[in-house]
Short mmCIF file of C-alpha atoms in Angstrom, two decimals:
data_model
loop_
_atom_site.label_atom_id
_atom_site.label_comp_id
_atom_site.label_asym_id
_atom_site.label_seq_id
_atom_site.Cartn_x
_atom_site.Cartn_y
_atom_site.Cartn_z
CA UNK A 112 5.70 -30.78 -14.32
CA UNK A 113 7.47 -27.90 -12.59
CA UNK A 114 6.18 -27.54 -9.06
CA UNK A 115 6.22 -24.11 -7.34
CA UNK A 116 5.78 -23.26 -3.76
CA UNK A 117 2.68 -20.90 -3.40
CA UNK A 118 5.21 -18.07 -2.81
CA UNK A 119 6.26 -18.83 -6.64
CA UNK A 120 9.89 -20.20 -5.44
CA UNK A 121 10.67 -23.28 -7.41
CA UNK A 122 10.11 -26.69 -5.52
CA UNK A 123 13.18 -28.62 -5.18
CA UNK A 124 13.28 -32.11 -4.27
CA UNK A 125 15.39 -32.65 -1.04
CA UNK A 126 17.54 -35.29 -3.11
CA UNK A 127 18.75 -32.92 -5.68
CA UNK A 128 22.31 -32.15 -5.51
CA UNK A 129 22.44 -28.70 -3.73
CA UNK A 130 26.02 -27.86 -4.54
CA UNK A 131 26.39 -29.00 -8.26
CA UNK A 132 25.42 -26.52 -10.61
CA UNK A 133 23.98 -28.06 -13.83
CA UNK A 134 23.11 -25.75 -16.41
CA UNK A 135 20.58 -27.13 -19.10
CA UNK A 136 21.86 -26.53 -22.60
CA UNK A 137 18.88 -24.76 -23.54
CA UNK A 138 18.76 -22.15 -20.92
CA UNK A 139 20.13 -18.74 -21.42
CA UNK A 140 22.53 -17.05 -18.98
CA UNK A 141 19.87 -14.25 -18.42
CA UNK A 142 17.41 -16.42 -16.73
CA UNK A 143 19.20 -19.75 -15.37
CA UNK A 144 17.34 -21.09 -12.38
CA UNK A 145 14.68 -18.57 -12.00
CA UNK A 146 11.08 -18.69 -12.14
CA UNK A 147 9.43 -15.85 -14.22
CA UNK A 148 8.25 -14.26 -10.95
CA UNK A 149 11.80 -14.34 -9.66
CA UNK A 150 13.18 -12.48 -12.80
CA UNK A 151 10.34 -9.78 -12.43
CA UNK A 152 11.25 -9.27 -8.72
CA UNK A 153 14.81 -8.91 -9.68
CA UNK A 154 13.61 -6.25 -12.32
CA UNK A 155 11.60 -4.45 -9.79
CA UNK A 156 14.51 -4.24 -7.52
CA UNK A 157 16.66 -3.12 -10.17
CA UNK A 158 14.15 -0.29 -11.12
CA UNK A 159 13.66 0.60 -7.54
CA UNK A 160 17.40 0.92 -6.87
CA UNK A 161 18.10 3.04 -9.73
CA UNK A 162 15.07 5.29 -9.04
CA UNK A 163 13.36 4.52 -12.13
CA UNK A 164 10.17 3.18 -10.84
CA UNK A 165 8.33 1.81 -7.69
CA UNK A 166 6.60 -1.43 -8.33
CA UNK A 167 6.06 -4.11 -5.82
CA UNK A 168 4.58 -7.57 -5.95
CA UNK A 169 1.69 -7.86 -3.40
CA UNK A 170 1.67 -10.27 -0.76
CA UNK A 171 0.06 -13.52 -0.94
CA UNK A 172 -3.22 -13.03 0.93
CA UNK A 173 -3.63 -15.55 3.60
CA UNK A 174 -6.56 -16.06 5.80
CA UNK A 175 -5.29 -16.24 9.26
CA UNK A 176 -7.37 -18.45 11.51
CA UNK A 177 -5.16 -19.17 14.67
CA UNK A 178 -2.17 -17.36 16.04
CA UNK A 179 -0.06 -18.37 19.18
CA UNK A 180 1.55 -15.53 21.20
CA UNK A 181 4.23 -17.37 22.89
CA UNK A 182 5.92 -15.10 25.65
CA UNK A 183 9.12 -13.47 24.65
CA UNK A 184 8.96 -14.71 21.01
CA UNK A 185 7.39 -13.89 17.86
CA UNK A 186 3.86 -14.47 17.11
CA UNK A 187 3.41 -17.87 15.23
CA UNK A 188 0.80 -18.23 12.84
CA UNK A 189 -0.67 -22.05 13.48
CA UNK A 190 -3.53 -22.33 11.10
CA UNK A 191 -4.05 -20.06 7.95
CA UNK A 192 -5.48 -20.69 4.51
CA UNK A 193 -4.43 -19.33 0.94
CA UNK A 194 -7.09 -16.93 -0.06
CA UNK A 195 -8.15 -15.93 -3.72
CA UNK A 196 -6.58 -12.69 -4.43
CA UNK A 197 -8.97 -9.76 -5.51
CA UNK A 198 -6.54 -7.76 -7.58
CA UNK A 199 -3.51 -8.62 -9.96
CA UNK A 200 -0.04 -9.38 -8.49
CA UNK A 201 1.92 -6.22 -9.16
CA UNK A 202 1.22 -2.45 -9.10
CA UNK A 203 3.15 0.69 -8.50
CA UNK A 204 4.23 4.02 -9.91
CA UNK A 205 6.25 5.14 -12.91
CA UNK A 206 6.82 8.79 -13.56
CA UNK A 207 3.37 9.56 -12.13
CA UNK A 208 1.59 7.02 -13.78
CA UNK A 209 -0.41 3.85 -12.07
CA UNK A 210 1.03 0.58 -13.52
CA UNK A 211 -1.10 -2.50 -12.76
CA UNK A 212 0.01 -5.86 -14.11
CA UNK A 213 -0.38 -9.79 -13.82
CA UNK A 214 2.54 -12.26 -14.77
CA UNK A 215 1.74 -15.48 -16.21
CA UNK A 216 4.23 -18.24 -17.26
CA UNK A 217 3.19 -21.09 -19.75
CA UNK A 218 5.29 -24.10 -20.76
CA UNK A 219 3.14 -24.31 -23.79
CA UNK A 220 4.70 -23.41 -27.07
CA UNK A 221 1.68 -22.88 -29.35
CA UNK A 222 -0.51 -20.87 -27.38
CA UNK A 223 -1.39 -19.14 -23.93
CA UNK A 224 -4.38 -20.73 -22.35
CA UNK A 225 -6.73 -18.27 -21.03
CA UNK A 226 -7.59 -20.69 -18.18
CA UNK A 227 -4.23 -18.96 -16.63
CA UNK A 228 -6.36 -15.75 -15.97
CA UNK A 229 -9.20 -15.47 -13.35
CA UNK A 230 -12.39 -13.75 -13.75
CA UNK A 231 -11.58 -11.52 -10.66
CA UNK A 232 -8.15 -10.28 -12.38
CA UNK A 233 -10.25 -9.30 -15.41
CA UNK A 234 -12.56 -7.36 -13.26
CA UNK A 235 -9.68 -5.62 -11.41
CA UNK A 236 -8.03 -4.77 -14.71
CA UNK A 237 -11.13 -3.14 -16.28
CA UNK A 238 -11.43 -1.13 -13.06
CA UNK A 239 -8.03 0.35 -13.31
CA UNK A 240 -8.31 0.82 -17.01
CA UNK A 241 -11.38 2.97 -16.15
CA UNK A 242 -9.28 4.90 -13.99
CA UNK A 243 -6.52 5.27 -16.82
CA UNK A 244 -3.94 3.21 -15.42
CA UNK A 245 -1.46 1.41 -17.45
CA UNK A 246 -2.56 -2.14 -17.31
CA UNK A 247 -1.03 -5.12 -18.96
CA UNK A 248 -0.20 -8.74 -18.66
CA UNK A 249 3.30 -10.07 -18.91
CA UNK A 250 3.36 -13.46 -20.56
CA UNK A 251 6.30 -15.71 -20.50
CA UNK A 252 6.64 -18.74 -22.75
CA UNK A 253 9.05 -20.57 -20.46
CA UNK A 254 10.25 -23.19 -23.27
CA UNK A 255 10.84 -20.52 -25.69
CA UNK A 256 12.24 -17.84 -23.39
CA UNK A 257 10.14 -15.18 -24.60
CA UNK A 258 8.34 -12.64 -22.76
CA UNK A 259 5.37 -10.52 -24.21
CA UNK A 260 3.67 -7.43 -22.93
CA UNK A 261 -0.03 -7.75 -23.48
CA UNK A 262 -2.02 -4.67 -23.13
CA UNK A 263 -5.07 -5.28 -21.01
CA UNK A 264 -7.20 -3.72 -23.74
CA UNK A 265 -6.14 -6.56 -26.28
CA UNK A 266 -6.46 -9.20 -23.53
CA UNK A 267 -10.00 -8.17 -23.06
CA UNK A 268 -10.90 -8.84 -26.71
CA UNK A 269 -9.54 -12.39 -26.14
CA UNK A 270 -11.31 -12.70 -23.09
CA UNK A 271 -14.61 -11.82 -24.22
CA UNK A 272 -14.20 -14.32 -27.38
CA UNK A 273 -13.96 -17.01 -24.76
CA UNK A 274 -17.60 -17.83 -25.13
CA UNK A 275 -17.25 -18.53 -28.57
CA UNK A 276 -14.94 -21.56 -27.97
CA UNK A 277 -11.45 -19.43 -28.36
CA UNK A 278 -9.97 -20.63 -24.94
CA UNK A 279 -6.43 -19.63 -25.77
CA UNK A 280 -4.30 -16.98 -27.57
CA UNK A 281 -2.13 -18.32 -30.15
CA UNK A 282 1.49 -17.74 -29.99
CA UNK A 283 1.31 -16.52 -33.80
CA UNK A 284 -0.76 -13.67 -32.38
CA UNK A 285 2.09 -12.74 -29.95
CA UNK A 286 4.74 -12.85 -32.61
CA UNK A 287 2.75 -10.65 -34.92
CA UNK A 288 0.96 -8.19 -32.70
CA UNK A 289 2.32 -8.03 -29.32
CA UNK A 290 5.33 -6.30 -28.10
CA UNK A 291 8.41 -8.76 -27.11
CA UNK A 292 9.98 -7.69 -23.90
CA UNK A 293 13.83 -7.36 -23.84
CA UNK A 294 15.41 -9.97 -21.50
CA UNK A 295 18.72 -8.66 -19.94
CA UNK A 296 20.99 -9.17 -17.37
CA UNK A 297 19.58 -6.39 -15.53
CA UNK A 298 16.90 -5.63 -15.63
CA UNK A 299 16.07 -9.16 -16.44
CA UNK A 300 12.57 -8.50 -17.83
CA UNK A 301 12.94 -4.90 -19.22
CA UNK A 302 9.15 -4.37 -19.37
CA UNK A 303 9.26 -0.51 -18.71
CA UNK A 304 10.92 -0.21 -22.38
CA UNK A 305 7.86 -1.29 -23.87
CA UNK A 306 5.91 0.98 -21.57
CA UNK A 307 7.95 3.98 -22.76
CA UNK A 308 6.82 3.18 -26.54
CA UNK A 309 3.23 2.91 -25.11
CA UNK A 310 3.41 6.32 -23.52
CA UNK A 311 5.14 7.90 -26.49
CA UNK A 312 2.54 6.52 -28.97
CA UNK A 313 -0.15 8.10 -26.60
CA UNK A 314 1.19 11.63 -26.97
CA UNK B 192 -6.10 -0.48 25.73
CA UNK B 193 -7.87 -1.47 22.59
CA UNK B 194 -6.29 -4.59 21.32
CA UNK B 195 -6.53 -5.24 17.44
CA UNK B 196 -5.67 -8.69 15.68
CA UNK B 197 -2.71 -8.31 13.31
CA UNK B 198 -5.45 -8.11 10.57
CA UNK B 199 -6.63 -5.04 12.20
CA UNK B 200 -9.88 -6.41 13.40
CA UNK B 201 -10.73 -5.49 16.87
CA UNK B 202 -9.98 -7.95 19.58
CA UNK B 203 -13.32 -8.85 21.54
CA UNK B 204 -13.05 -10.72 24.88
CA UNK B 205 -15.13 -13.89 24.59
CA UNK B 206 -17.14 -12.40 27.74
CA UNK B 207 -18.38 -9.66 25.91
CA UNK B 208 -22.15 -9.74 25.15
CA UNK B 209 -22.11 -10.29 21.60
CA UNK B 210 -25.95 -9.64 21.03
CA UNK B 211 -26.29 -6.44 23.11
CA UNK B 212 -25.23 -3.22 21.06
CA UNK B 213 -24.33 -0.65 23.66
CA UNK B 214 -23.52 2.60 22.07
CA UNK B 215 -21.19 4.76 23.87
CA UNK B 216 -22.47 8.25 24.17
CA UNK B 217 -19.43 9.81 22.44
CA UNK B 218 -19.47 7.58 19.67
CA UNK B 219 -20.92 9.05 16.29
CA UNK B 220 -23.33 7.14 13.83
CA UNK B 221 -20.47 7.21 11.12
CA UNK B 222 -17.97 4.99 12.88
CA UNK B 223 -19.67 2.95 15.57
CA UNK B 224 -17.98 -0.16 16.27
CA UNK B 225 -15.46 0.08 13.48
CA UNK B 226 -11.71 0.45 13.59
CA UNK B 227 -10.11 2.91 11.43
CA UNK B 228 -8.92 0.32 9.10
CA UNK B 229 -12.50 -1.01 8.72
CA UNK B 230 -13.85 2.74 7.88
CA UNK B 231 -10.99 3.08 5.19
CA UNK B 232 -11.78 -0.48 3.75
CA UNK B 233 -15.63 0.59 3.52
CA UNK B 234 -14.58 3.90 1.89
CA UNK B 235 -12.42 2.00 -0.52
CA UNK B 236 -15.31 -0.42 -1.21
CA UNK B 237 -17.54 2.62 -1.91
CA UNK B 238 -15.26 4.24 -4.17
CA UNK B 239 -14.67 1.16 -6.18
CA UNK B 240 -18.34 0.31 -6.45
CA UNK B 241 -18.95 3.84 -7.55
CA UNK B 242 -16.27 3.72 -10.20
CA UNK B 243 -14.51 6.66 -8.56
CA UNK B 244 -11.07 5.04 -7.68
CA UNK B 245 -9.51 1.66 -7.28
CA UNK B 246 -7.75 1.38 -3.99
CA UNK B 247 -7.01 -1.56 -1.93
CA UNK B 248 -5.17 -2.61 1.31
CA UNK B 249 -2.46 -4.93 0.51
CA UNK B 250 -2.49 -8.18 2.17
CA UNK B 251 -0.34 -8.63 5.48
CA UNK B 252 2.78 -10.07 4.43
CA UNK B 253 3.57 -13.32 6.09
CA UNK B 254 6.59 -15.79 5.77
CA UNK B 255 5.17 -19.26 5.19
CA UNK B 256 7.23 -21.94 6.69
CA UNK B 257 5.06 -25.17 6.81
CA UNK B 258 2.33 -26.05 4.50
CA UNK B 259 0.07 -29.22 4.53
CA UNK B 260 -1.44 -30.43 1.48
CA UNK B 261 -4.00 -32.90 2.66
CA UNK B 262 -5.82 -34.98 -0.06
CA UNK B 263 -9.15 -33.64 -1.33
CA UNK B 264 -8.84 -30.46 0.67
CA UNK B 265 -7.42 -26.92 0.84
CA UNK B 266 -3.85 -26.71 1.86
CA UNK B 267 -3.29 -25.44 5.27
CA UNK B 268 -0.51 -23.29 6.67
CA UNK B 269 0.79 -24.73 9.77
CA UNK B 270 3.53 -22.43 10.40
CA UNK B 271 3.85 -18.89 9.33
CA UNK B 272 5.26 -15.55 10.85
CA UNK B 273 4.28 -12.04 10.37
CA UNK B 274 6.68 -10.17 8.14
CA UNK B 275 7.78 -6.49 8.37
CA UNK B 276 5.84 -4.67 5.32
CA UNK B 277 8.21 -3.16 2.88
CA UNK B 278 5.80 -0.58 1.80
CA UNK B 279 2.75 1.30 3.13
CA UNK B 280 -0.60 -0.48 3.46
CA UNK B 281 -2.71 1.30 0.73
CA UNK B 282 -2.37 2.21 -2.90
CA UNK B 283 -4.04 2.28 -6.11
CA UNK B 284 -5.24 4.95 -9.07
CA UNK B 285 -7.46 7.75 -9.02
CA UNK B 286 -8.02 9.39 -12.36
CA UNK B 287 -4.73 8.11 -13.73
CA UNK B 288 -2.80 9.20 -10.61
CA UNK B 289 -0.92 6.85 -8.49
CA UNK B 290 -2.03 7.13 -4.92
CA UNK B 291 -0.13 5.53 -2.00
CA UNK B 292 -0.69 5.85 1.82
CA UNK B 293 -0.47 4.54 5.31
CA UNK B 294 -3.35 4.94 7.75
CA UNK B 295 -2.77 5.41 11.40
CA UNK B 296 -4.99 5.63 14.47
CA UNK B 297 -4.03 7.14 18.00
CA UNK B 298 -5.95 7.39 21.12
CA UNK B 299 -3.50 10.23 21.83
CA UNK B 300 -5.63 13.57 22.20
CA UNK B 301 -2.42 15.87 22.27
CA UNK B 302 -0.26 14.85 19.62
CA UNK B 303 0.61 12.11 17.05
CA UNK B 304 3.41 10.12 18.19
CA UNK B 305 6.07 9.44 15.14
CA UNK B 306 6.76 6.34 16.62
CA UNK B 307 3.77 4.93 14.87
CA UNK B 308 5.74 5.40 11.60
CA UNK B 309 8.62 3.05 10.44
CA UNK B 310 11.77 3.88 8.69
CA UNK B 311 11.07 1.64 5.76
CA UNK B 312 7.29 3.42 5.28
CA UNK B 313 9.31 6.72 5.19
CA UNK B 314 11.67 5.48 2.72
CA UNK B 315 8.74 3.78 0.40
CA UNK B 316 7.03 7.37 0.82
CA UNK B 317 9.92 9.03 -0.46
CA UNK B 318 10.59 6.65 -3.49
CA UNK B 319 6.79 7.04 -4.44
CA UNK B 320 7.18 10.93 -4.24
CA UNK B 321 10.07 10.90 -6.47
CA UNK B 322 7.93 9.14 -8.99
CA UNK B 323 5.45 12.00 -8.64
CA UNK B 324 2.78 9.84 -6.80
CA UNK B 325 0.30 11.28 -4.21
CA UNK B 326 1.50 10.10 -1.07
CA UNK B 327 0.15 10.92 2.22
CA UNK B 328 -0.68 9.52 5.93
CA UNK B 329 -4.17 9.38 7.35
CA UNK B 330 -4.21 10.03 10.85
CA UNK B 331 -7.07 9.19 13.10
CA UNK B 332 -7.48 10.74 16.67
CA UNK B 333 -9.79 8.09 17.70
CA UNK B 334 -10.88 9.75 20.98
CA UNK B 335 -11.42 13.13 19.15
CA UNK B 336 -13.12 11.25 16.21
CA UNK B 337 -11.09 13.38 13.82
CA UNK B 338 -9.31 12.22 10.59
CA UNK B 339 -6.52 14.36 9.03
CA UNK B 340 -4.63 13.90 5.65
CA UNK B 341 -1.18 14.65 6.12
CA UNK B 342 0.92 15.15 3.00
CA UNK B 343 3.94 12.92 2.89
CA UNK B 344 6.17 16.20 2.03
CA UNK B 345 4.89 17.78 5.53
CA UNK B 346 5.37 14.17 7.28
CA UNK B 347 9.08 13.98 6.16
CA UNK B 348 9.71 17.71 7.57
CA UNK B 349 8.52 16.26 10.89
CA UNK B 350 10.28 13.01 10.55
CA UNK B 351 13.55 14.93 9.64
CA UNK B 352 13.31 16.91 12.93
CA UNK B 353 13.08 13.71 15.00
CA UNK B 354 16.94 13.74 15.69
CA UNK B 355 16.35 17.26 17.43
CA UNK B 356 14.15 15.51 19.92
CA UNK B 357 10.50 16.44 18.55
CA UNK B 358 9.18 12.96 18.46
CA UNK B 359 5.53 13.85 17.86
CA UNK B 360 3.46 16.17 16.07
CA UNK B 361 1.35 18.37 18.27
CA UNK B 362 -2.41 18.16 17.63
CA UNK B 363 -2.26 22.01 17.50
CA UNK B 364 -0.51 21.52 14.18
CA UNK B 365 -2.99 19.34 12.57
CA UNK B 366 -5.72 21.87 13.51
CA UNK B 367 -4.04 24.75 12.06
CA UNK B 368 -2.21 23.30 8.95
CA UNK B 369 -3.51 19.83 7.95
CA UNK B 370 -6.57 18.98 5.95
CA UNK B 371 -9.50 17.56 7.97
CA UNK B 372 -11.03 14.73 6.27
CA UNK B 373 -15.02 14.64 6.40
CA UNK B 374 -16.33 11.55 8.16
CA UNK B 375 -19.76 10.67 6.44
CA UNK B 376 -22.14 7.72 6.14
CA UNK B 377 -20.66 6.62 2.67
CA UNK B 378 -17.85 6.88 2.25
CA UNK B 379 -16.90 7.03 5.97
CA UNK B 380 -13.64 8.65 5.36
CA UNK B 381 -14.07 10.96 2.52
CA UNK B 382 -10.22 11.41 1.71
CA UNK B 383 -10.59 11.62 -1.92
CA UNK B 384 -12.24 15.37 -1.43
CA UNK B 385 -8.96 16.39 -0.06
CA UNK B 386 -7.16 14.89 -2.91
CA UNK B 387 -9.49 16.70 -5.34
CA UNK B 388 -8.28 19.95 -3.52
CA UNK B 389 -4.65 19.09 -3.69
CA UNK B 390 -4.91 18.49 -7.48
CA UNK B 391 -7.07 21.63 -7.81
CA UNK B 392 -4.16 23.50 -6.00
CA UNK B 393 -1.48 21.92 -8.18
CA UNK B 394 -3.28 22.79 -11.53
#
């Protein structure tokens, strides 16, 4: 099981050889050694630097309990807890449009388990949709190295079927009905190309 | 001097009488005992509950250094530091439009010191403006109980004059040229009324 720090960074055992770069045979150039979150952050950095869009990941929400204010040095947080986020992780602006999305990675090859999504994220997506935001989910099948952009409207259809026992979205549904996001060198996850097509379709 | 915790909550001395509510004579009903941040958060809660807009304050960015994972209980952050935010504090969506703003409070009665604003916030505002976002600064003169919505375009004019020695925006400028935001019971800070006027003007 791959372990991540709460900030999304891949956990590395201290025993791992730090200087020896071993590329697994199945890993492509575009995303070697990167978590999906890092790939998205890099893409957002690219979009920002090129003046294409302003999209940021929100900071991890933390409940701060105890802070030390030592003289002459920075305040140190001595006790804090991770809080449940009340929104999705990413939002921003692209050509005047409000963009809002969540990014999820799965090692599963046959389906995307809906347990990856939380009720409060669904509610936030619904709220943003009713304000005409562009809302979606980026799903990365890490074993297959494929990223899909699932529009929130479609995600909601699946979510509402959860009660009937359908607890995951089959991979075949993604293949047949969901936009495949190009993975490039930069931007790594070229999701705005899919947004362009969405906007073209709406005009 | 009023001290706030880094999360914006008003610092209260442990000696303060907790149960005795003393209303200063000059404090209006609409904002008694609340920091400006709390008033804005309440307004955003109101807008969200009424389905008017989806605007959230971003979590305080924290650099997490050490986390304890005790068995059977929640992970505890044992060492962390406050990080400089790379964006403004608030953003969201209103009728398909991207909204982005920073909120600042001053006890100064004669001017708003530009030292309240950081270079990185100005840069973020410029980036959002170039993506046609609705970008602004809410300035609260806490002694006067007046809130103004200064459009980012106008803030930038003042910011660019800083080099010439103008290090603050006179209160008289706000009175004559800046939109006064209605302070109500709910929403406390009715800033979307000013946004409506901005949008009307642009049509």
